[in-house]
PDB file of C-alpha atoms and ligand atoms in Angstrom:
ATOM      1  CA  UNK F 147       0.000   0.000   0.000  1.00  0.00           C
ATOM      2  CA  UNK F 148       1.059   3.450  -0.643  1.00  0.00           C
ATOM      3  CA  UNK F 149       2.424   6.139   2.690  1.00  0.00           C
ATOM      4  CA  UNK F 150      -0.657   7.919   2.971  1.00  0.00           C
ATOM      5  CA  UNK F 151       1.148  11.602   1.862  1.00  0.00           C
ATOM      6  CA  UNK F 152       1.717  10.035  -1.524  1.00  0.00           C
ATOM      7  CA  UNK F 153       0.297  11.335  -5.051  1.00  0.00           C
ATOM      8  CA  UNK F 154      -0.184   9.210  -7.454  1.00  0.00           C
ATOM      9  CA  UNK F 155      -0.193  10.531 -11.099  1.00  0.00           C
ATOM     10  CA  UNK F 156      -0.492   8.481 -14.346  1.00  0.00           C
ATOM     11  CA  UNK F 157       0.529  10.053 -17.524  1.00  0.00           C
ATOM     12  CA  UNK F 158       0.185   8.061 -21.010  1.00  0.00           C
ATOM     13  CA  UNK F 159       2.473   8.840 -23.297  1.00  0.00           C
ATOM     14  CA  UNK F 160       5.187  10.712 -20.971  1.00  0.00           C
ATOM     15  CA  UNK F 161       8.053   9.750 -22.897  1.00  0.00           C
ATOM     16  CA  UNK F 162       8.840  12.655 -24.990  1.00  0.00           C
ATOM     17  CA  UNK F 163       6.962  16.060 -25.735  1.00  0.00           C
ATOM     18  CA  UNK F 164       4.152  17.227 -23.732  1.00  0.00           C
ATOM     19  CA  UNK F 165       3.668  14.337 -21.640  1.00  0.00           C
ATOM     20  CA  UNK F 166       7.402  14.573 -20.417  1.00  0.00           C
ATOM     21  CA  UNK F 167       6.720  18.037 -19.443  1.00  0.00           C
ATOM     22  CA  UNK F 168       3.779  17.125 -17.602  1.00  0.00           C
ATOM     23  CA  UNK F 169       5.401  14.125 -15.853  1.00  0.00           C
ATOM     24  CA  UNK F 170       7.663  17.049 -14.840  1.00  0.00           C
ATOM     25  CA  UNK F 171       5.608  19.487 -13.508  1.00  0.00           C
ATOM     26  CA  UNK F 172       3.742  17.152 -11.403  1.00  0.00           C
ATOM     27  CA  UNK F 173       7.807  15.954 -10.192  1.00  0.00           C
ATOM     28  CA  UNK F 174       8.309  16.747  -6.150  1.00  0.00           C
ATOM     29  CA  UNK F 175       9.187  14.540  -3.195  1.00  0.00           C
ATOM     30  CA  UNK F 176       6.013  12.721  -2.320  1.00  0.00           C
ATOM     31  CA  UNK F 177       4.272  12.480  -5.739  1.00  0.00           C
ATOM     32  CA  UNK F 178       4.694   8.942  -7.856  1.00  0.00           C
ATOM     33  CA  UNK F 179       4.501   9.273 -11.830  1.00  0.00           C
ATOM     34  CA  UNK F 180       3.906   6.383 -13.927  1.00  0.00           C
ATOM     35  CA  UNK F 181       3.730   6.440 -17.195  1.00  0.00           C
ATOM     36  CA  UNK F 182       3.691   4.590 -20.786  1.00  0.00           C
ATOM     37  CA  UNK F 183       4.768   4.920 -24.239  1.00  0.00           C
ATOM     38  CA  UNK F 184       4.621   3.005 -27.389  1.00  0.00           C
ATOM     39  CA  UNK F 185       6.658   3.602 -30.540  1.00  0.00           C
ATOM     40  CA  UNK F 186       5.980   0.380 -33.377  1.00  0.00           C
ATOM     41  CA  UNK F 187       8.457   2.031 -35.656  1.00  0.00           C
ATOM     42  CA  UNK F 188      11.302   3.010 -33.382  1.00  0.00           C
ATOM     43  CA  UNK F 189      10.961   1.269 -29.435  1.00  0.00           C
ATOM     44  CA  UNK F 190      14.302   1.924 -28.996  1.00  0.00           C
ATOM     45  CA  UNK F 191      14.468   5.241 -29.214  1.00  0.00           C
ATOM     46  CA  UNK F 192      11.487   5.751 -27.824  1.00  0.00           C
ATOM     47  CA  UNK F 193      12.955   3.180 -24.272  1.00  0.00           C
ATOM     48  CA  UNK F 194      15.629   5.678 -24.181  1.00  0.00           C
ATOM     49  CA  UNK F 195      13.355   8.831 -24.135  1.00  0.00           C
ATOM     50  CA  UNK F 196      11.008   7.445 -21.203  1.00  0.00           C
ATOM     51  CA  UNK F 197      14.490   6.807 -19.277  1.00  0.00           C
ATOM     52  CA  UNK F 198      15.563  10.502 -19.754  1.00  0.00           C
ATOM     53  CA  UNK F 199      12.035  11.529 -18.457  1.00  0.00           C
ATOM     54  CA  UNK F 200      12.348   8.868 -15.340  1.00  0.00           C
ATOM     55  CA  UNK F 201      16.298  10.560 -14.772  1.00  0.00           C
ATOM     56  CA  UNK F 202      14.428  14.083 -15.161  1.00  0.00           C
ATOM     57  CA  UNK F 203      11.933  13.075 -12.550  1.00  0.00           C
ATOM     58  CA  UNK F 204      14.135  11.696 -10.276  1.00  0.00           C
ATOM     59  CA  UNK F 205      16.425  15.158 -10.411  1.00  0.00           C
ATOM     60  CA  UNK F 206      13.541  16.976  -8.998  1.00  0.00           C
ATOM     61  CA  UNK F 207      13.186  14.241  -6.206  1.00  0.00           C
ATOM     62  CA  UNK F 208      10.001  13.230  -7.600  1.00  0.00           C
ATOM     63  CA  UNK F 209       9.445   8.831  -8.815  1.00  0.00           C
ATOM     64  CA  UNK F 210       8.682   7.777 -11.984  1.00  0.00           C
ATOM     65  CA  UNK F 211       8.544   4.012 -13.584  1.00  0.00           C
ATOM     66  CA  UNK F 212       7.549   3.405 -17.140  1.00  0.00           C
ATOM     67  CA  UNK F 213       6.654   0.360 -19.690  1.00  0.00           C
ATOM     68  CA  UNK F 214       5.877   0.474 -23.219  1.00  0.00           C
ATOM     69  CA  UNK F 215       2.217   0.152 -23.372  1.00  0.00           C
ATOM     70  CA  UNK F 216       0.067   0.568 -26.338  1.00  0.00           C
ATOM     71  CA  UNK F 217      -3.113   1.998 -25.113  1.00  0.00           C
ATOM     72  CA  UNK F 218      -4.987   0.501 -28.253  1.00  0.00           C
ATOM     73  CA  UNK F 219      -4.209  -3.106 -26.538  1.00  0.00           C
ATOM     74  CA  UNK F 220      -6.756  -3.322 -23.779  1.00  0.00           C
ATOM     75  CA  UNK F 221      -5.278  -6.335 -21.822  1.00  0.00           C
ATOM     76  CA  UNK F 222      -1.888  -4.493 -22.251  1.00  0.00           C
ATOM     77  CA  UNK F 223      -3.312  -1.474 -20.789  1.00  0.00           C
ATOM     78  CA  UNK F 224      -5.307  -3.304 -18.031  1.00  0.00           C
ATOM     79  CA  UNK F 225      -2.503  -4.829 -16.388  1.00  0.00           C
ATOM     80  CA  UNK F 226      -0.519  -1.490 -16.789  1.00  0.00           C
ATOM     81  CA  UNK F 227      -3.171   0.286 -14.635  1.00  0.00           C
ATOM     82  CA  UNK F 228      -3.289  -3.050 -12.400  1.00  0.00           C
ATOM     83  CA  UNK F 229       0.355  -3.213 -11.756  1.00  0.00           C
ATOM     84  CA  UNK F 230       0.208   0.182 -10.620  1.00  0.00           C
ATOM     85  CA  UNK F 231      -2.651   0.002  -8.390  1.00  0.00           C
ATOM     86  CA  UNK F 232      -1.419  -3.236  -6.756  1.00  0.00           C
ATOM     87  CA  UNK F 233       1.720  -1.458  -5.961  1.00  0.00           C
ATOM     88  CA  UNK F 234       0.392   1.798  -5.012  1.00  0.00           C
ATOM     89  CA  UNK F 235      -3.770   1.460  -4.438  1.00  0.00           C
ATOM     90  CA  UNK F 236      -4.629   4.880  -5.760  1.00  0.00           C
ATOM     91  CA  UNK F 237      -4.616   6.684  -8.667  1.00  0.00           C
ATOM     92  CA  UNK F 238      -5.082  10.280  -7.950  1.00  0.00           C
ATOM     93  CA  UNK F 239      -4.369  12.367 -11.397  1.00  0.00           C
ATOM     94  CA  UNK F 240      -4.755  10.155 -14.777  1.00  0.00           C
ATOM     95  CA  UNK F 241      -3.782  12.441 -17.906  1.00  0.00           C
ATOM     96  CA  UNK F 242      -4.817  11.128 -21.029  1.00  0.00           C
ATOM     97  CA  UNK F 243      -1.710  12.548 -23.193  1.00  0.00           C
ATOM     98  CA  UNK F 244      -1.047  10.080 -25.615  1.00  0.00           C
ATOM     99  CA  UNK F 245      -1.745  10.804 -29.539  1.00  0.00           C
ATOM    100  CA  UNK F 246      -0.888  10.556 -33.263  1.00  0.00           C
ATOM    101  CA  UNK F 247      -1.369  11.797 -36.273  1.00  0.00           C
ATOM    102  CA  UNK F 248      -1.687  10.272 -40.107  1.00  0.00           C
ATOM    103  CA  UNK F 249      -2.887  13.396 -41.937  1.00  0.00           C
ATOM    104  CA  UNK F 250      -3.875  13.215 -45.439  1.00  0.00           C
ATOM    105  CA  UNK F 251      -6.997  14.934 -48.201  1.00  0.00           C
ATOM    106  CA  UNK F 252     -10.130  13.419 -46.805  1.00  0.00           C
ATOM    107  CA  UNK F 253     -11.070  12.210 -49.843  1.00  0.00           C
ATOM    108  CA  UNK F 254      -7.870  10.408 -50.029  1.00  0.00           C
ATOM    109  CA  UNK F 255      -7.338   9.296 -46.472  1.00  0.00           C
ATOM    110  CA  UNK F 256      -6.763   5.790 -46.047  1.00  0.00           C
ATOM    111  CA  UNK F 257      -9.533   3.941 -44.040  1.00  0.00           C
ATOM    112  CA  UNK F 258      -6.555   2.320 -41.861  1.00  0.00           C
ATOM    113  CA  UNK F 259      -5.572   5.653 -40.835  1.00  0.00           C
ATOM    114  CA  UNK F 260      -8.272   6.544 -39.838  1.00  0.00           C
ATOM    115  CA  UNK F 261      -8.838   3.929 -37.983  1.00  0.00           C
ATOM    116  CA  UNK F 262      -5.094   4.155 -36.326  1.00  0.00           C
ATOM    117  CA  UNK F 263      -5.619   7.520 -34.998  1.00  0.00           C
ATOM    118  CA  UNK F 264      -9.345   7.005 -33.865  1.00  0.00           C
ATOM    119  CA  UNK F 265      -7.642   4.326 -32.060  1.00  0.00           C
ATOM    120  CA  UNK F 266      -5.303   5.885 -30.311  1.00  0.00           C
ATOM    121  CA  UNK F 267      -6.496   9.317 -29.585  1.00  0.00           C
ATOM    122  CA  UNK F 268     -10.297   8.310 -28.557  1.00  0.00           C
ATOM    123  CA  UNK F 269     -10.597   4.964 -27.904  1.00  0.00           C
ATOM    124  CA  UNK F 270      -7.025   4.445 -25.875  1.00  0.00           C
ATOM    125  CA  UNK F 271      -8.572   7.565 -23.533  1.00  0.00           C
ATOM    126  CA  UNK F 272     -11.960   5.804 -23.623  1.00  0.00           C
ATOM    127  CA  UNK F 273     -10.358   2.673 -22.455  1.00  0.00           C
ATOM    128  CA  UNK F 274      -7.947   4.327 -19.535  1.00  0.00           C
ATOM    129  CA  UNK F 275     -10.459   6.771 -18.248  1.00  0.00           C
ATOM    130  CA  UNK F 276     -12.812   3.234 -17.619  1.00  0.00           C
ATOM    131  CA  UNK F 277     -10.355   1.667 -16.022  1.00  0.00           C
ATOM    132  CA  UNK F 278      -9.207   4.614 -13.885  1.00  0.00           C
ATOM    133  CA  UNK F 279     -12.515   6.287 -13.354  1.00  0.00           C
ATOM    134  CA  UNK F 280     -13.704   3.034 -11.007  1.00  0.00           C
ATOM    135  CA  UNK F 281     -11.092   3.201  -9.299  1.00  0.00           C
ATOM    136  CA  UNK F 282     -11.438   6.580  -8.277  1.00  0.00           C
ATOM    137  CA  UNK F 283     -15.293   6.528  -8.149  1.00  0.00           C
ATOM    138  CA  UNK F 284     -14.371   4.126  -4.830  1.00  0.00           C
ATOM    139  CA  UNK F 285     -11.408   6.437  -3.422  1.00  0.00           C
ATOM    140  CA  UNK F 286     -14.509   9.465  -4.188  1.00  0.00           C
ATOM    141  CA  UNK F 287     -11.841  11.709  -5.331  1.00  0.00           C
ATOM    142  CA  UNK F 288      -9.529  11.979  -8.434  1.00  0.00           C
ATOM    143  CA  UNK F 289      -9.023  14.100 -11.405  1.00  0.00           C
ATOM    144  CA  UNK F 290      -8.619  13.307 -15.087  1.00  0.00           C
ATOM    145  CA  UNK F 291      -7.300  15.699 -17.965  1.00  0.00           C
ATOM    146  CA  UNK F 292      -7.761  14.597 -21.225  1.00  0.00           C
ATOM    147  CA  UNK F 293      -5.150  16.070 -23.878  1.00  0.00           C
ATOM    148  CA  UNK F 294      -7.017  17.490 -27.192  1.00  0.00           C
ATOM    149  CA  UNK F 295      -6.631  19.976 -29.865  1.00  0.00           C
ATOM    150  CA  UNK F 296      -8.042  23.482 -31.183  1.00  0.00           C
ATOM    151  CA  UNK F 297      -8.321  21.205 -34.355  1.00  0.00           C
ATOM    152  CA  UNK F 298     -10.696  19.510 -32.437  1.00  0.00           C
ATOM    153  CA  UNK F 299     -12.634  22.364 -32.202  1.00  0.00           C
ATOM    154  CA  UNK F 300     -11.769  24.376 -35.493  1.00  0.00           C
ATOM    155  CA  UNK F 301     -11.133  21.651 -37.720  1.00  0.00           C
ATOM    156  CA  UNK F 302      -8.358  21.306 -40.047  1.00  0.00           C
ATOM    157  CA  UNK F 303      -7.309  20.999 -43.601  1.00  0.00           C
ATOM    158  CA  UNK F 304      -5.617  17.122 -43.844  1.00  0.00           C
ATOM    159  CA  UNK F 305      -6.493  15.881 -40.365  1.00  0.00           C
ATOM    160  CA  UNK F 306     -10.062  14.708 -40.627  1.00  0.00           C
ATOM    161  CA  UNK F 307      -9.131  12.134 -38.549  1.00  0.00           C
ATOM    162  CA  UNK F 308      -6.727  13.941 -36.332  1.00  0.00           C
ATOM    163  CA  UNK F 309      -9.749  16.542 -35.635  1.00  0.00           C
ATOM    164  CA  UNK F 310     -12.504  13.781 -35.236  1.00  0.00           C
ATOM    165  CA  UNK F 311     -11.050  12.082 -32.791  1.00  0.00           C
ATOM    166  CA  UNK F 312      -9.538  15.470 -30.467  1.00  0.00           C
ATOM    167  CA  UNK F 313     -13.164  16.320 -31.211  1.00  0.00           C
ATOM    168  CA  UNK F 314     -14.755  13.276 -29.544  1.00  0.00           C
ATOM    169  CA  UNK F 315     -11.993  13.778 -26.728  1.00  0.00           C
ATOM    170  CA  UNK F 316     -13.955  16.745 -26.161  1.00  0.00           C
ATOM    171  CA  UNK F 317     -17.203  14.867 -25.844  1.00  0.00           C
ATOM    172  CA  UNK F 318     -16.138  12.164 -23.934  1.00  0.00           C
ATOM    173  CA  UNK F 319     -14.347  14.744 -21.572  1.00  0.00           C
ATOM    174  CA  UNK F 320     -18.199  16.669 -20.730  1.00  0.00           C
ATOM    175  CA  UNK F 321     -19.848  13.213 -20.552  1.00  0.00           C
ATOM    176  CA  UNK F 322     -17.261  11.861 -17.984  1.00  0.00           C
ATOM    177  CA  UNK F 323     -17.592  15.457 -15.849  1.00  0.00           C
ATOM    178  CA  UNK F 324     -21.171  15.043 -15.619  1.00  0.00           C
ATOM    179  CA  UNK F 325     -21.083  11.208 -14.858  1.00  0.00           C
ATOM    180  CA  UNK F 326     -17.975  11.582 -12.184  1.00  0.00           C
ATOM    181  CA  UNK F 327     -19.085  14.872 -10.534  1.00  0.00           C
ATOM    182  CA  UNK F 328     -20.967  13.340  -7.780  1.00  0.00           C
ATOM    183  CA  UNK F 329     -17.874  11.507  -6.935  1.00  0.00           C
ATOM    184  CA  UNK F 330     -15.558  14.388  -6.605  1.00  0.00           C
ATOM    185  CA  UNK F 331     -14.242  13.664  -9.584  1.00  0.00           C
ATOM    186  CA  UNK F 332     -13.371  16.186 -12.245  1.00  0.00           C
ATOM    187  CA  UNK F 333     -12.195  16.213 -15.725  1.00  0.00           C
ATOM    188  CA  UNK F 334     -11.388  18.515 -18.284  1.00  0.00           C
ATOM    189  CA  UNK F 335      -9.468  18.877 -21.534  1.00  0.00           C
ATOM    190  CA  UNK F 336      -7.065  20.933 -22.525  1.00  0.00           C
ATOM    191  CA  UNK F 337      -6.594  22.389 -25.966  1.00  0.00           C
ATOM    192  CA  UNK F 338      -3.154  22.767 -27.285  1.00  0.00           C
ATOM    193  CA  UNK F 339      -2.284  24.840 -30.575  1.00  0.00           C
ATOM    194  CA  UNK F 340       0.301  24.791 -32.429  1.00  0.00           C
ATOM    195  CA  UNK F 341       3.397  23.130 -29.686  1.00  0.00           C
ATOM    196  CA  UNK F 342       7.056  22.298 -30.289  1.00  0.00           C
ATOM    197  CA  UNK F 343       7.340  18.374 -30.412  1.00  0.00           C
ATOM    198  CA  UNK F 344       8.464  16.088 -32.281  1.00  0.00           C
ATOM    199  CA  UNK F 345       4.681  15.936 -33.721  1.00  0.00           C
ATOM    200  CA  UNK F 346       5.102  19.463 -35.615  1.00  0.00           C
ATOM    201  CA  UNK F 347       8.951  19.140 -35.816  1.00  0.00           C
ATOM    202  CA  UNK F 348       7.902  16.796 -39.373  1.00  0.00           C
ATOM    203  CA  UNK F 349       6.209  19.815 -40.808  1.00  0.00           C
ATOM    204  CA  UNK F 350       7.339  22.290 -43.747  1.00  0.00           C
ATOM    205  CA  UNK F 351       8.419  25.390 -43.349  1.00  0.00           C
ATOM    206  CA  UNK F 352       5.365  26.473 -45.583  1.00  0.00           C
ATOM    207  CA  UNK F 353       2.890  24.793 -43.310  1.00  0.00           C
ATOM    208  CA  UNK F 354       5.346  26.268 -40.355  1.00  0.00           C
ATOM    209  CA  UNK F 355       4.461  29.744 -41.068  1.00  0.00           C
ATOM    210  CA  UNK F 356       1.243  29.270 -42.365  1.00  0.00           C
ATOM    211  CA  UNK F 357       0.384  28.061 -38.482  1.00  0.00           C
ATOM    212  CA  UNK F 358       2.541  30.695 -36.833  1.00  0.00           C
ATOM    213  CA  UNK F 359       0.241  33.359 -38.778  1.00  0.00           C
ATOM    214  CA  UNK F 360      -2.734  31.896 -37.211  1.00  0.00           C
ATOM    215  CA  UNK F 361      -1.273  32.867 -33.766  1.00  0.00           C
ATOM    216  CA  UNK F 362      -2.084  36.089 -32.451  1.00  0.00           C
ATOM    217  CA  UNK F 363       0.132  36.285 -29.290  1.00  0.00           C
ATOM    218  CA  UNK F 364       2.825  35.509 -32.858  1.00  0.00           C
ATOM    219  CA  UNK F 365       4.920  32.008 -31.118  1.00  0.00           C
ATOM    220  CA  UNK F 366       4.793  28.606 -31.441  1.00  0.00           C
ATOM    221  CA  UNK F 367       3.782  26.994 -27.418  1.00  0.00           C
ATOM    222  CA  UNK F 368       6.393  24.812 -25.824  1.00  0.00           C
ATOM    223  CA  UNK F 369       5.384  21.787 -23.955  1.00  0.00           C
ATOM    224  CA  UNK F 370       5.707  23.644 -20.031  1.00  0.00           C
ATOM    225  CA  UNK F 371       2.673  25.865 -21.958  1.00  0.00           C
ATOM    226  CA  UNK F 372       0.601  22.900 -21.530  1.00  0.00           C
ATOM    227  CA  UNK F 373       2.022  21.535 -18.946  1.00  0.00           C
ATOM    228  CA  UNK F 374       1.768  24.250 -16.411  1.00  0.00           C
ATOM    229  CA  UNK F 375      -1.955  23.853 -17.031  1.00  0.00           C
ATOM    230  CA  UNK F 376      -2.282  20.724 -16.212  1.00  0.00           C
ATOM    231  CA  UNK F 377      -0.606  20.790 -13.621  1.00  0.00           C
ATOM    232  CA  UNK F 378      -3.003  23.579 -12.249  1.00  0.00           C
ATOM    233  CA  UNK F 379      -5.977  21.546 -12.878  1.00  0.00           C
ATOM    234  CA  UNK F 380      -4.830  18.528 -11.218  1.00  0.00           C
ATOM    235  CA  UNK F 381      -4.466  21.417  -8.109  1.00  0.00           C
ATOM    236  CA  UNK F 382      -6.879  22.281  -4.984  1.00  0.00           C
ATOM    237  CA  UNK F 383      -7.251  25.472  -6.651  1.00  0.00           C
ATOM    238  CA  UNK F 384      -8.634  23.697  -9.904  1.00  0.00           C
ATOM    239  CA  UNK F 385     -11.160  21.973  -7.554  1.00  0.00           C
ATOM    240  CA  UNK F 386     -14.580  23.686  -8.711  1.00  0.00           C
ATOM    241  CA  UNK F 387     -13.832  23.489 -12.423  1.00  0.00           C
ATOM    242  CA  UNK F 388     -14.943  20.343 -14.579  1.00  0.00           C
ATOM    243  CA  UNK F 389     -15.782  19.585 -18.261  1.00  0.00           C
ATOM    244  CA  UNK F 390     -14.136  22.912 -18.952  1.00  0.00           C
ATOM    245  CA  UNK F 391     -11.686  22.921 -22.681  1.00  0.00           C
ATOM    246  CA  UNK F 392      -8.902  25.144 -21.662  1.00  0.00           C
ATOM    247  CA  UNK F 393      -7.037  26.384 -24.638  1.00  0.00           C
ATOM    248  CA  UNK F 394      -3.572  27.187 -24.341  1.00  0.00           C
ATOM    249  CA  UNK F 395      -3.033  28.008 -28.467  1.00  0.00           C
ATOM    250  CA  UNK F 396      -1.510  31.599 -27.869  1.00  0.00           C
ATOM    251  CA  UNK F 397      -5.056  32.788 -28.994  1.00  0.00           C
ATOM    252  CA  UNK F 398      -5.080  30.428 -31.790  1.00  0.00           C
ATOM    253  CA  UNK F 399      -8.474  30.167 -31.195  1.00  0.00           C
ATOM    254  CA  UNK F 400     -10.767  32.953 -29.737  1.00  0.00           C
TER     255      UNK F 400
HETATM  256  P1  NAI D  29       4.802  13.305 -29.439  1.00  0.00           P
HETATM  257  O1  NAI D  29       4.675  12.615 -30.762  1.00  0.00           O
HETATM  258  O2  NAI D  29       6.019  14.119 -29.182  1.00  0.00           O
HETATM  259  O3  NAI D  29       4.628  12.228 -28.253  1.00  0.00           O
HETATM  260  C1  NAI D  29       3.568  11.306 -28.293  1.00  0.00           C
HETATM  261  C2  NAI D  29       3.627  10.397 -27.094  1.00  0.00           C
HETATM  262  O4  NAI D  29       2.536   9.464 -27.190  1.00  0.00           O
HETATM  263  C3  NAI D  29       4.900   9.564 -27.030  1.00  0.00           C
HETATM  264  O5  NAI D  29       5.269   9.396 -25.671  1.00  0.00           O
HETATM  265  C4  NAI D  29       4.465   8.213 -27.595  1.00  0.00           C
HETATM  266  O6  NAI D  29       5.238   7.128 -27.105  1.00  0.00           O
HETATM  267  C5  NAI D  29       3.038   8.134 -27.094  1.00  0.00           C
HETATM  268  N1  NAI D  29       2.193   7.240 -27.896  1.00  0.00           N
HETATM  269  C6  NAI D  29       1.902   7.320 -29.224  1.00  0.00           C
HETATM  270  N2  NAI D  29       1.117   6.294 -29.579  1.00  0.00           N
HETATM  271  C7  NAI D  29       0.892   5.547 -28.466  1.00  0.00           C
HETATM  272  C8  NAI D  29       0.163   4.349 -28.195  1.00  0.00           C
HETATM  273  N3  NAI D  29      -0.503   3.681 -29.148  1.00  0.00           N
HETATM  274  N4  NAI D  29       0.156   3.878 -26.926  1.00  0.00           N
HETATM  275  C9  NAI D  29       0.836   4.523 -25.933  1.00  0.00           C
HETATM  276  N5  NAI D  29       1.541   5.651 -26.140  1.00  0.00           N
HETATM  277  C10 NAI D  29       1.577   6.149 -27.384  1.00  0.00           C
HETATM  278  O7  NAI D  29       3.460  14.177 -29.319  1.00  0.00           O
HETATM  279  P2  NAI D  29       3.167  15.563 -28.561  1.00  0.00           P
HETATM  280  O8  NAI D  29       3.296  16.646 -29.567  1.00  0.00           O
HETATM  281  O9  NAI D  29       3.896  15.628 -27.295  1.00  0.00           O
HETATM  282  O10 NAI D  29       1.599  15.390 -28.293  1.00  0.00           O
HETATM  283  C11 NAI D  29       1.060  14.950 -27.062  1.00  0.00           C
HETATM  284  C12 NAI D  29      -0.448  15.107 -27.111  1.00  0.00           C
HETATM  285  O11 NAI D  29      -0.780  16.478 -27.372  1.00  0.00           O
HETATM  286  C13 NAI D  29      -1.110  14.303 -28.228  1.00  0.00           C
HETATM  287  O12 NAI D  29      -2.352  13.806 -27.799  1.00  0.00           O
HETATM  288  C14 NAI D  29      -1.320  15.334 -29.321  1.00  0.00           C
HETATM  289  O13 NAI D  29      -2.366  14.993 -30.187  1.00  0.00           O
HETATM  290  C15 NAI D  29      -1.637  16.563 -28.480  1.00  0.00           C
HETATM  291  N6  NAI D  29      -1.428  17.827 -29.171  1.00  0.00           N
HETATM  292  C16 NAI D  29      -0.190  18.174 -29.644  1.00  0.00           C
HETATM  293  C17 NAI D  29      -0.022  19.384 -30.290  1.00  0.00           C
HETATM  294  C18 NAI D  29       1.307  19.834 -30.823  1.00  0.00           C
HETATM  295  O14 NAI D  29       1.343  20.907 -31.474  1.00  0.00           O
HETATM  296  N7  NAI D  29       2.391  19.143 -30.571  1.00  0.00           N
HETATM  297  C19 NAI D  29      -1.157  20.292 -30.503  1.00  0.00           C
HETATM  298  C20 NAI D  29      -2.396  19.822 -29.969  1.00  0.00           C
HETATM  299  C21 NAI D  29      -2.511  18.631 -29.317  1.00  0.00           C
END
């Protein structure tokens, strides 16, 4: 069982990007991270990222263990979420980070990548927030932030996928506040805009500056953007606010 004092935050996806950031704003003595990752095309690289994050973590003082996980492989993602509670019995802050993108012409996106990203970025946050919701419907207390996009709320041209699914994040996010409430359970989304990862690192420098014109407060976010959010909505002072869409898109969308 886990020292009473101790937080217990779950992060999918906290290998690189965003999620590392959050796994690192949530990093003090006291406070537990655990997160996954999953990289089909390179695991290697993408084992050596989660260690930097888990060295990171451990500079501040805070814990952090990690497993490559795909969150699309529900008995894979169950004994993830298992493992942890056996070890710890709580699960106070679950962040639904994870994502991908396959963007392509609607009329000429592939019905496989649509169903990749779908995947991922709805169903892998249906499947964790299930999991993690009963067990904090019997702790009555617990907070879930689920990652989106402005695309999710504008739309955008080559990620009809992309945007359905941050979309349906969004919808899943309301339902769950409403459902949870009563349990003292919040959750909320956040929206990022345009962030440096290694998501929007693949992009041209056409599409680059096309985004960056779309931006009024005129820069690209960096991960501690979003992270710095979540970490305030996983805080007593976030308390009273649930199936709330914070943006944090430098006004990318107003
Ligand atoms: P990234 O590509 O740098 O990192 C993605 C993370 O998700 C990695 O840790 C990877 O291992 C993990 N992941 C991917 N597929 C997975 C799977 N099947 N199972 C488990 N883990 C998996 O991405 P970035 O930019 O840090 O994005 C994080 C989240 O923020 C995503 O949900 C993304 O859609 C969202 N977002 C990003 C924006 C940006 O401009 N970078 C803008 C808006 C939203």
């Amino acid at each position: 069982m886990t020292e009473q004092n101790e937080r217990v935050v779950v992060v999918t996806g906290g290998s690189r990007g965003i999620g590392r950031a959050i796994c690192l704003s949530f990093a003090r003595p006291g406070t537990s991270i655990y997160f996954n990752y999953f990289s089909p095309s390179d695991p290697d690289a993408e084992a050596v990222a989660a260690a930097e994050t888990e060295k990171r973590v451990a500079d501040k003082q805070g814990f952090a263990a990690s497993k490559s996980v795909n969150i699309v492989n529900e008995d894979e993602v169950s004994n993830f979420f298992n493992g942890i509670i056996d070890k710890t019995g709580r699960i106070d802050v679950l962040v639904n980070n994870a994502g991908i993108t396959k963007d392509g012409l609607l009329v000429r996106m592939k019905e496989q990548d649509w169903d990749a990203v779908l995947n991922v970025n709805l169903k892998g946050v249906f499947t964790c927030t299930k999991i993690v919701a009963k067990l904090m419907m019997q702790q009555r207390s617990g907070c879930i932030i689920n990652i989106s996009s402005v695309v999710g709320v504008t739309g955008n041209v080559g990620q009809a996928n992309y945007s359905a699914s941050k979309a349906g994040v969004i919808g899943l996010t309301k339902t769950a506040a409403k459902e949870l409430a009563s349990r003292g359970i919040t959750v909320n989304a956040i929206a990022p805009g345009f962030i440096e990862t290694d998501m929007t690192a693949a992009m041209s420098d056409k599409a680059r500056n096309a985004m960056l014109d779309q931006i009024p407060l005129k820069r690209a976010g960096y991960p501690e953007d979003v992270a710095s959010v979540a970490a305030f909505l996983a805080s007593e002072g976030a308390s009273y606010i649930t199936g709330q869409v914070v943006h944090v898109s430098g006004g990318m969308y107003i």
